[in-house]
XYZ file of C-alpha atoms in Angstrom:
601
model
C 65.838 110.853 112.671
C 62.460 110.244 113.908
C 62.104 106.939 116.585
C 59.142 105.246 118.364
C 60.020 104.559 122.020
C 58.411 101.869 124.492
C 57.940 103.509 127.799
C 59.331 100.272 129.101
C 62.392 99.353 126.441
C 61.777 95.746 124.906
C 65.103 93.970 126.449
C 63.155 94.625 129.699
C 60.919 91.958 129.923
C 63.006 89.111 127.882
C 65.078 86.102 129.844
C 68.632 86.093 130.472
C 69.455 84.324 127.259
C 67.472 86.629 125.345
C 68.938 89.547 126.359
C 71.873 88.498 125.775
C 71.103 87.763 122.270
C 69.985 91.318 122.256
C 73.342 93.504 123.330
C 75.142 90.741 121.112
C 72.797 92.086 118.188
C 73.229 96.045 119.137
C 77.005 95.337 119.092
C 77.237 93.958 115.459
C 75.551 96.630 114.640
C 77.280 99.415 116.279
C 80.362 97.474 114.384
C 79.020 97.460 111.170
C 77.724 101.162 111.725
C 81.751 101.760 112.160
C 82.820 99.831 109.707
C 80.559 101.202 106.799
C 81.700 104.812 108.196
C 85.291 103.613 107.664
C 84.782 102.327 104.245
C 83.183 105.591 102.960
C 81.035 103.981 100.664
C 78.056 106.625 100.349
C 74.315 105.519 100.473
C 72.378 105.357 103.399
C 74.063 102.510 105.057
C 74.499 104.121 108.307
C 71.723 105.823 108.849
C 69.310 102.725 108.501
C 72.017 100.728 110.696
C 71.429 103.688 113.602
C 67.782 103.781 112.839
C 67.976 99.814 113.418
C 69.413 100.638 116.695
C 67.127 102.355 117.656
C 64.356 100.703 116.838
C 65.394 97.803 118.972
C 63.976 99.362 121.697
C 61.094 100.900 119.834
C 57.193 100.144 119.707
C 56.315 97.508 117.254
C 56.116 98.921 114.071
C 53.549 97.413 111.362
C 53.952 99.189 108.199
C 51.391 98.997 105.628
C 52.700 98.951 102.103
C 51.738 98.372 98.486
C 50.245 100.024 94.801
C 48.183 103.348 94.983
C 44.441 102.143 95.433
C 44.889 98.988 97.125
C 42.988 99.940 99.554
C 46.070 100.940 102.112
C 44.322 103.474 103.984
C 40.963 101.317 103.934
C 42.570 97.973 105.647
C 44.030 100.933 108.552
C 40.594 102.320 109.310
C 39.299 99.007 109.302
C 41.966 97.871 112.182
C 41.700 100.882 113.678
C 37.303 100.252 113.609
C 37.413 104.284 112.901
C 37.756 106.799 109.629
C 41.484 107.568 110.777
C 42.960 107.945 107.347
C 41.689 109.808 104.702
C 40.106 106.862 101.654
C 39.746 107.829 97.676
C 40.576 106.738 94.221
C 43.429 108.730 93.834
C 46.467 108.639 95.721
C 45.337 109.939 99.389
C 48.265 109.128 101.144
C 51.185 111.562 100.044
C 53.465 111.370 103.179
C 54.332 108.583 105.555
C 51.871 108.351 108.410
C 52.943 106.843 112.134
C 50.070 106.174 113.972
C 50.424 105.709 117.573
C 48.383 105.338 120.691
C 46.857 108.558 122.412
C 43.913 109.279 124.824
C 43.058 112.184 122.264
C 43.389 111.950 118.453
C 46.155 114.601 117.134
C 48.048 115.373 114.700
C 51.724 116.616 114.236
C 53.715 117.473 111.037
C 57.259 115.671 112.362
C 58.937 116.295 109.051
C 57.822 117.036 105.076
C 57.505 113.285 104.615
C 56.620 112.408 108.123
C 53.191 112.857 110.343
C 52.689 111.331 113.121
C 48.626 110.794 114.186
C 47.308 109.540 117.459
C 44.625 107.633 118.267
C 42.768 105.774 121.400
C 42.171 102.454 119.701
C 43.206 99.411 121.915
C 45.113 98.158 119.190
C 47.554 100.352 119.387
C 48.776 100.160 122.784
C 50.973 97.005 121.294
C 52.160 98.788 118.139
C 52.441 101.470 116.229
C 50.532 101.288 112.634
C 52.417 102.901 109.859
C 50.552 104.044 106.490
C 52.855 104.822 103.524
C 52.048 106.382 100.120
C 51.230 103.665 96.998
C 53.882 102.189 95.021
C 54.049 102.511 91.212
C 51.780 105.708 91.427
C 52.285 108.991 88.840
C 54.119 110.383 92.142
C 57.400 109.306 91.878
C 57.904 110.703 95.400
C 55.255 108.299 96.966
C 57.201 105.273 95.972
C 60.703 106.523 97.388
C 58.934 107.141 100.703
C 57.453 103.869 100.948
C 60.744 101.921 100.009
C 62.211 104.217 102.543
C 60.592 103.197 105.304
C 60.456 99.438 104.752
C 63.840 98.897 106.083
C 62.355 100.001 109.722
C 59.531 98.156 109.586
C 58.996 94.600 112.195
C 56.391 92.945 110.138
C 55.259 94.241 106.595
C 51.608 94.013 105.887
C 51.666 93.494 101.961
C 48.133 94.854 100.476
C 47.176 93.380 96.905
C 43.924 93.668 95.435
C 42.052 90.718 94.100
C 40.651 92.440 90.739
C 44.458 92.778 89.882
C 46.458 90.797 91.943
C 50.155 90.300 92.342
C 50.992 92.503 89.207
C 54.851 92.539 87.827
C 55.436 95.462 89.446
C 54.068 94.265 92.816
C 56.305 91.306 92.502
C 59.378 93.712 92.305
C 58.282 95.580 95.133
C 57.748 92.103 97.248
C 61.542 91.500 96.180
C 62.909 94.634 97.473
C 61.034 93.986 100.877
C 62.425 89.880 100.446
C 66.212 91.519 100.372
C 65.897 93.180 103.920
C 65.048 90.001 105.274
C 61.656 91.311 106.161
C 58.645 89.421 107.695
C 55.612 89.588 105.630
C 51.669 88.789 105.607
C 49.819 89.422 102.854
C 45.910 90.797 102.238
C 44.643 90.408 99.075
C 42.276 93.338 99.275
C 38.751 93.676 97.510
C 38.170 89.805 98.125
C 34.444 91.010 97.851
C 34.591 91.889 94.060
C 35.313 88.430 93.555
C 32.067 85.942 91.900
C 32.155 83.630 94.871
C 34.245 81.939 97.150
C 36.164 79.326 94.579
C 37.286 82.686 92.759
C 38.646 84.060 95.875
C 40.723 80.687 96.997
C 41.857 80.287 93.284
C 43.234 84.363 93.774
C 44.873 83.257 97.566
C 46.353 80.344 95.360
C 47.805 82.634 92.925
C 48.996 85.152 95.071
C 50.943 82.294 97.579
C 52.900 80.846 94.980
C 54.394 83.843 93.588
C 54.775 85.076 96.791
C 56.456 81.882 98.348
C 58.345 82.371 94.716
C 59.760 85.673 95.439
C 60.049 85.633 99.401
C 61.816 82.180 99.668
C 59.483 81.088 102.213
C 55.599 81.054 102.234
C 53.957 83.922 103.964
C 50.701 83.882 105.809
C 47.800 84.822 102.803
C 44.747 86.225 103.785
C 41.818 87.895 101.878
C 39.805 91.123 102.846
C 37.017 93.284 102.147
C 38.833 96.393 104.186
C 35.652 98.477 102.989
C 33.307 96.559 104.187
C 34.796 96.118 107.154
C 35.962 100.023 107.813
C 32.133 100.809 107.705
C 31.575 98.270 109.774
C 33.678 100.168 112.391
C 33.532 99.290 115.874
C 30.335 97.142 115.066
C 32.261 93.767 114.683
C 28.633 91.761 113.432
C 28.556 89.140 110.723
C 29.334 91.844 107.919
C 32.365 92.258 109.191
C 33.474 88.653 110.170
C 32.541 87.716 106.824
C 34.529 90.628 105.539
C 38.042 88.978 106.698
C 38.665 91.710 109.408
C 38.598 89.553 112.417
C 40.737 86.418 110.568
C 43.212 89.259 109.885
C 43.262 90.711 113.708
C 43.813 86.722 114.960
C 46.532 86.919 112.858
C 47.887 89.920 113.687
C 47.273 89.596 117.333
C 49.155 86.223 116.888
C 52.366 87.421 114.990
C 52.707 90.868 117.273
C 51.977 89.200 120.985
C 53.332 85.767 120.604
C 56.515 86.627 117.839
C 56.993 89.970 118.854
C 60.440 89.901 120.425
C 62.152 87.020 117.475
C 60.075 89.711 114.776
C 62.048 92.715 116.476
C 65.502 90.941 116.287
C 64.883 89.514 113.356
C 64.219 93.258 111.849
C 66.989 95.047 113.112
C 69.433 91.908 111.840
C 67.289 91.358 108.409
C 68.421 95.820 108.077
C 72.102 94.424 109.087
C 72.245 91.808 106.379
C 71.206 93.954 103.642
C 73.298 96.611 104.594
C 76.555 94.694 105.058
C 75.592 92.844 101.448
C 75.441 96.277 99.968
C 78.857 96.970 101.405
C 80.299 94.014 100.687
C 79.144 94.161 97.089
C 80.368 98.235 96.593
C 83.907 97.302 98.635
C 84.244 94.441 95.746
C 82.940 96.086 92.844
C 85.408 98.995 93.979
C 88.725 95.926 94.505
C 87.694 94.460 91.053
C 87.955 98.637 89.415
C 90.933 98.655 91.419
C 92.319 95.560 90.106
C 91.689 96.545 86.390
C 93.302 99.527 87.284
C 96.380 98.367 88.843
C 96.303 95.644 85.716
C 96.136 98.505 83.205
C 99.154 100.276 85.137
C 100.779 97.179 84.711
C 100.562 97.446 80.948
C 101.255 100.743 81.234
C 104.628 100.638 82.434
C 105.215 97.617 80.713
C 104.256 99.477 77.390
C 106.760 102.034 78.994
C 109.847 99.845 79.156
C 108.955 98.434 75.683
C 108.657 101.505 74.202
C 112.258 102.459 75.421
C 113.699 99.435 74.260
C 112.021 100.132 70.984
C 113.010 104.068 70.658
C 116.356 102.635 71.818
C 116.747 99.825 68.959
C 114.682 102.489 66.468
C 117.405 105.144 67.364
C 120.105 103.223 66.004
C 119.168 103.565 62.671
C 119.197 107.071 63.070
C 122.859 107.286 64.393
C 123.306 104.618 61.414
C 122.291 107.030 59.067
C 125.076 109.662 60.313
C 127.655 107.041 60.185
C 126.614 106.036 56.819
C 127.378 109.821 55.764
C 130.858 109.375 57.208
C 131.495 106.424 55.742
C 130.540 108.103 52.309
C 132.943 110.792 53.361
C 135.938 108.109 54.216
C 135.618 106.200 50.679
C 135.623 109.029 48.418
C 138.138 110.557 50.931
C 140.398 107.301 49.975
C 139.467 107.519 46.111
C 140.134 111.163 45.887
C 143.715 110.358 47.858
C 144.303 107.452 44.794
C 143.511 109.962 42.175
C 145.399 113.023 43.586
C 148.406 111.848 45.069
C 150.594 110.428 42.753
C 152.940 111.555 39.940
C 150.797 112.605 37.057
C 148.946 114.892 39.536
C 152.438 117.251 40.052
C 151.113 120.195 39.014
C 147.909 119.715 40.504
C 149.738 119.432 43.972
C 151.831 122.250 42.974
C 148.624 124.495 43.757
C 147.287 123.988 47.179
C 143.883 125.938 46.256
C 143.167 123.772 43.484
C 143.717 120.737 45.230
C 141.734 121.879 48.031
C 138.869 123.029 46.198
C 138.808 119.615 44.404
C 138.661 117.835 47.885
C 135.836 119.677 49.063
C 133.882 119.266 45.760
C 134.326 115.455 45.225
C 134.748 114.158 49.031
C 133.029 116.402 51.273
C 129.955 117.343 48.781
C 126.795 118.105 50.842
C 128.143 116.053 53.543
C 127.109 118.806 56.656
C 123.795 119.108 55.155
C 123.459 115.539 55.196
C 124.423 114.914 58.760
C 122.026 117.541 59.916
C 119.001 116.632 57.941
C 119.684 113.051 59.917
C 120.124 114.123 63.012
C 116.872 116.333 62.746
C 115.089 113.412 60.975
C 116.772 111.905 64.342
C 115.004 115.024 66.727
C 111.950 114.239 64.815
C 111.709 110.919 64.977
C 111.870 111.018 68.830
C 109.530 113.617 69.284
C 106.628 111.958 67.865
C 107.428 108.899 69.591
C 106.927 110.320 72.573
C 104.185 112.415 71.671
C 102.374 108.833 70.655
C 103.521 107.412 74.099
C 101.459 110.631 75.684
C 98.588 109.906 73.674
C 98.476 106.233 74.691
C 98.284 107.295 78.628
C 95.571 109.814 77.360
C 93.292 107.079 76.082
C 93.954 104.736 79.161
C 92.805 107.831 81.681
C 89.379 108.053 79.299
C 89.089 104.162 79.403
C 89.567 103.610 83.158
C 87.695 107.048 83.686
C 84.386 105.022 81.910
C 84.755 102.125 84.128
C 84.057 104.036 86.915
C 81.726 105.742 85.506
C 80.042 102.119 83.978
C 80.923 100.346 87.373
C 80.293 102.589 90.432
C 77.284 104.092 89.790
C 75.128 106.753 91.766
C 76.598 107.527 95.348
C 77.732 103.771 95.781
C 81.364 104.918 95.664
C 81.161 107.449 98.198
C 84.852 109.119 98.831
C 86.432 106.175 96.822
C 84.703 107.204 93.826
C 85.081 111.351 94.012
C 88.915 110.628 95.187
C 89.611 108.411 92.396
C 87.690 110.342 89.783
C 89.897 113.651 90.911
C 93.500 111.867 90.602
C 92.170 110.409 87.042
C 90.993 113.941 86.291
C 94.062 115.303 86.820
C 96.223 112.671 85.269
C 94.561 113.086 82.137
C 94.607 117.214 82.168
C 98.396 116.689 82.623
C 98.705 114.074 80.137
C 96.453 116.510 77.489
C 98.584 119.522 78.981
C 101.497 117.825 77.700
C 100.287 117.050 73.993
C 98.722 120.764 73.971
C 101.721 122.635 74.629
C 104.240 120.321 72.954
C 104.965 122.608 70.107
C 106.928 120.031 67.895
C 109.118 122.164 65.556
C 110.164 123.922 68.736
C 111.058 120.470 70.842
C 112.740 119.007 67.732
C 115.026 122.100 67.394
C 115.292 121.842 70.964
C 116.510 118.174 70.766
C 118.635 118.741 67.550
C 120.530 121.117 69.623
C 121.209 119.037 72.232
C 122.645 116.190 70.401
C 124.735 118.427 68.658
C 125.663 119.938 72.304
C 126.121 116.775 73.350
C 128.779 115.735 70.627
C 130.358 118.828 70.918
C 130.706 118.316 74.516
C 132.548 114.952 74.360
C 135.731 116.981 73.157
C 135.396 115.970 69.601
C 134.645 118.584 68.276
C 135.460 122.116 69.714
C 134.240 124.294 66.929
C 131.583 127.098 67.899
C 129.079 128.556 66.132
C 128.419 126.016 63.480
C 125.745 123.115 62.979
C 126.844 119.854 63.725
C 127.464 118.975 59.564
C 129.684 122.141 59.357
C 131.565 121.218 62.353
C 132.486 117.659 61.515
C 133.327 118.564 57.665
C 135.691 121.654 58.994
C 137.221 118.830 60.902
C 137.846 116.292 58.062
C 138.596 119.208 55.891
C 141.135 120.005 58.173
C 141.779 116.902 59.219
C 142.889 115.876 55.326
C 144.983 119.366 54.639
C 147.188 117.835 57.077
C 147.938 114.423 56.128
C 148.363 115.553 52.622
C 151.452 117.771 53.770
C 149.765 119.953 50.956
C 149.946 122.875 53.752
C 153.435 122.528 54.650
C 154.693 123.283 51.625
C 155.715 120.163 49.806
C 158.070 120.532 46.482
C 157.917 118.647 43.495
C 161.569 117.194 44.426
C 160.506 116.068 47.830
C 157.720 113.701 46.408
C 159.577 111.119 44.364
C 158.536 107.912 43.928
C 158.761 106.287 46.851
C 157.378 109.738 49.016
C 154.416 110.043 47.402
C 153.179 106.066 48.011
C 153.684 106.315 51.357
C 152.269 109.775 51.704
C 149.341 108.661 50.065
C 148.856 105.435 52.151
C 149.562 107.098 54.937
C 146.908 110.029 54.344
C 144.649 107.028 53.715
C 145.288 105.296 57.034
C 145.010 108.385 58.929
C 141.675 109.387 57.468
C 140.261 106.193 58.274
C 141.578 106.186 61.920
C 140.049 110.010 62.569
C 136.871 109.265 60.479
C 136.309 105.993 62.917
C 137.288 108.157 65.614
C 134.760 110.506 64.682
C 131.934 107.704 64.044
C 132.645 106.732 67.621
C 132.757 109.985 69.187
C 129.052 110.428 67.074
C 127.833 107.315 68.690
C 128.562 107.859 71.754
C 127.524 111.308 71.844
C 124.175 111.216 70.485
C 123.890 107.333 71.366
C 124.521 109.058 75.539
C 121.785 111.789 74.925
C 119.241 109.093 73.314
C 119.312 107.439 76.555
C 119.288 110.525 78.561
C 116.160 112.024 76.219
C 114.321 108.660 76.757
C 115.489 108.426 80.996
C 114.180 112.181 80.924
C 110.477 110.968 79.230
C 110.352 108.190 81.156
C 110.726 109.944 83.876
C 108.090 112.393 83.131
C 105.452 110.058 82.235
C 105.710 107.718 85.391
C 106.196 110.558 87.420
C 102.588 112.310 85.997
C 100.826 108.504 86.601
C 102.289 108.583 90.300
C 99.990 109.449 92.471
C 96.971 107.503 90.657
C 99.343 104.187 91.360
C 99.808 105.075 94.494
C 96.506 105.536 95.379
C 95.777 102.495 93.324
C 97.980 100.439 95.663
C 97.053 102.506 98.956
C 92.831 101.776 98.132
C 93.289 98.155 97.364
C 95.573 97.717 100.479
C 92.280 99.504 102.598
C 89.803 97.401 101.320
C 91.264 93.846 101.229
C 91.411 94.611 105.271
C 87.618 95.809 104.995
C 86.429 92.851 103.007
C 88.023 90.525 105.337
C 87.162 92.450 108.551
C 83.108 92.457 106.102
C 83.461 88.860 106.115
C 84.523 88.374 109.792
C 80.971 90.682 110.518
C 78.820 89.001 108.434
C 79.596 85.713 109.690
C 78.777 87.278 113.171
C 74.918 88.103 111.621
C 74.557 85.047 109.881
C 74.877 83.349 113.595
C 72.704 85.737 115.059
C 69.681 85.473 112.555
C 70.301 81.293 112.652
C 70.260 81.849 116.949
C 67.091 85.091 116.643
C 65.109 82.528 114.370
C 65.069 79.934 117.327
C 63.802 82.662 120.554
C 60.635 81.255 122.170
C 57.214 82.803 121.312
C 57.089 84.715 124.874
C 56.081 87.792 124.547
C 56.438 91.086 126.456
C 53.386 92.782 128.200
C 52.374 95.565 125.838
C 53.118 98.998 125.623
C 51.374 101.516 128.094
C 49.414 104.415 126.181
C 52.529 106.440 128.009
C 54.854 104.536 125.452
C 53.196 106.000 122.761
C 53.503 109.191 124.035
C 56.677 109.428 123.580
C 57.093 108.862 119.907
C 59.403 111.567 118.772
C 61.658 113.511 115.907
């Protein structure tokens, strides 16, 4: 970081009050320096607030800015009244250039983008004169180096040119300068190519209003003919008074003497208030992300516990289905009873196959099948459910994922950004993990297998081996050899008239109690696992969304104490600029040619 140093630091020669107003200053800015570190918001916030620091105690910087072939460079070497920068048509000026006060003229290469020239003119025993490359130029570069160095400047000599002056792009450039709460004169350059002098006021007219427009206050307007006076030089005749130089150095001479110490406060707090407006305005565009976040998580888990209620409620109809098939069983159980047992069927009892063989044709007919196909309609059912309740957290990551990308833009969101772009990032790799290796025919057999495990389980059923259809028709097979008393060997004399009524009401009865028995045990069974299988992708889901919540929570929680800690500091400034605005014009003694020695990298 390069700095300018006084030999004799500026808070040396101010009053009491004054300095005061001073280490007040330096310590809302160390504090805001901490605070942007702690809010690890990216950008260059800190290093302009430490280069604001420093420049507290620094020479007096003027820094010469505006579009390539202004006439930059030519307004310098006219201050200067010598050829110290290099003049042409074509951008001249490709690096920033600190000129500073020397007994010998030198030059030193203090970075790529940073020379630093001295130079025995009186003039700059009180400041140090900074050239920058042209704005709006083919060189991109020229323009970043120039808005780089604005934010250090103390007073910000704005150069125009009067065959072309004030251009849209100028204007933009004035408004970028107007947002660190710079100080600003501006020269409307070239005044000389002008017909006469009610062409040149009518130009200064122009220029001041959309000036005063864009600044928010009216700065001092003055018009030159920097060529005329740079050859001119050291000669100051009536060329050269007539050129505008000397109006320009009364000026000058007036603003860095008599304002120099409310200019240099007024700099370092002007850096302060754009910087903590920049942080303030990340730290809320960051809460509001936040909040749509958290909002969308809302829904999310709200979408959640609807979608279990509705897999719950939609799962009923599938364990309807199997009781239907039981049902079906029961009534042609009770018909076939009706037709079978009873007198003109004595024969037909007499041979146990037959009957059984009948019973298995007219009341158990593709019953197992049935009950299968609905309990792996059932499997299916469920698997694409939650398959669909994957996809849905899918398309929230690549939503949210777009509004930071939309809403946090370039470096602005600093760790904030890269953390919450990482747990999204992996959120949605586990979320398309899941729907990538879900092989469905697998988790549906998977499932089906389970509920059946799960009936079987409950004691119902204890028969191995078999699907769950096969199971529960060997048990109302069996179930209905029973009550018949087919298998114990009934005789023709032991079923007279009154036997065979009551057996047959009673085989009735107890079909319908072990059929209900059954439908229960089903329900409960596969009704239990239902809830389990949705607890289990429940579960799952909220436990792959997490972290992002928690960091969700955990972010906003950090920067509703920064905002309000942000608000608390920029209060502080807002009392400082109202208090630096109101110093006396009493300036310093200037800086020794020693001070300008000691301008460093």
């Amino acid at each position: 970081m390069d700095a300018v140093r006084d030999a004799r630091p500026l808070s040396g020669a101010l009053s009491e009050s004054v300095r005061d107003l001073l280490q007040r200053e330096r310590a809302a800015l160390g504090d805001l320096r901490t605070l942007v570190a702690r809010a690890e918001l990216g950008g260059d916030g800190e290093r302009d607030l430490a280069t604001a620091l420093d420049d507290l105690e620094g020479l007096f910087l003027l820094v010469v800015v505006g579009e390539f072939n202004a006439g930059k460079s030519t307004l310098v070497n006219a201050l200067l009244a010598a050829p110290v920068m290099r003049e042409g048509v074509t951008p001249t000026t490709d690096r920033v250039t600190l000129i500073v006060h020397g007994e010998r003229e030198t030059r030193t290469e203090l970075s790529g983008d940073l020379v630093r020239l001295t130079h025995p003119a009186p003039r700059l025993r009180a400041l140090a004169l900074v050239d920058t490359p042209g704005t709006n130029a083919v060189i991109t570069r020229h323009q970043v180096l120039t808005e780089r160095f604005v934010p250090r400047a103390d007073l910000i000599l704005f150069v125009t040119s009067a065959d072309r002056p004030f251009t849209e792009s100028e204007r933009a450039f004035l408004q970028r300068i107007a947002e660190w709460g710079k100080k600003v004169t501006v020269v409307v350059n070239k005044a000389d190519l002008l017909e006469d002098a009610a062409a040149v006021q009518e130009v200064l007219a122009y220029v001041r209003s959309h000036a005063r427009e864009t600044l928010g206050s009216e700065p001092a307007v003055l018009p030159l003919a920097a060529r005329t006076a740079a050859r001119a030089g050291a000669e100051r005749g009536t060329a050269a008074d007539a050129s505008g130089i000397d109006a320009l150095e009364r000026h000058l001479a007036e603003r860095v003497d008599v304002e120099r110490v409310r200019l240099k406060l007024e700099a370092g707090l002007g850096v302060a208030w754009r910087v903590a407006a920049d942080a303030a305005a990340a730290i809320d565009t960051q809460r509001e992300l936040l909040r749509d976040d958290r909002r969308t998580l809302d829904d999310v888990d709200r979408q959640q516990a609807q979608w279990a209620k509705d897999v719950a409620r939609e799962g009923r109809a599938y364990l309807d289905r199997v009781k239907t098939v039981l049902l079906e069983v029961e009534r042609r159980g009770e018909v076939f009873f009706d037709d079978t047992i009873r007198l003109g069927r004595l024969l037909t009892l007499m041979r146990p196959d037959r009957v059984r063989e009948d019973y298995e044709r007219r009341v158990l007919r593709g019953a197992a099948g049935e009950i299968d196909e609905a309990v792996a309609a059932m499997s299916d059912w469920f698997v694409e459910r939650t398959l669909r309740q994957w996809e849905d957290v899918v398309t929230f990551v690549a939503e949210r994922r777009k509004a930071g990308d939309d809403r946090v833009v370039g470096d602005v969101g600093g760790r904030f950004r890269y953390d919450r772009a990482a747990l999204i990032g992996a959120l949605r790799e586990r979320a398309e993990g899941v729907l990538q290796g879900y092989d469905v025919q697998q988790e549906s057999r998977r499932l089906a297998e389970t509920l059946q495990a799960s009936v079987l389980q409950t004691g119902l059923l204890e028969v191995g081996g078999l699907g769950l259809g096969a199971a529960i028709v060997a048990l109302v097979t069996s179930t209905a050899w029973d009550v018949t008393g087919i298998a114990a060997g009934l005789t023709v004399m032991g079923m007279g008239l009154l036997v065979l009524p009551r057996r047959r009401a009673k085989a009735k009865r107890q079909l319908h109690e072990q059929m209900q028995a059954l439908r229960d045990g089903l329900e409960s069974g596969l009704g239990h696992q239902l809830d389990a299988e949705i607890q289990r992708a429940t579960e799952r889901l909220s436990g792959a969304v997490a972290p992002y919540t928690r960091f969700v929570r955990a972010e906003l929680e950090r920067l509703d104490a920064l905002a309000e800690e942000l608000a608390a500091l920029r209060a502080r400034l807002a009392d400082l600029r109202a208090e630096a605005a109101t110093v006396a014009p009493d300036a310093p003694a200037p800086a020794t040619a020693a001070g300008a020695d000691d301008a460093t990298s």
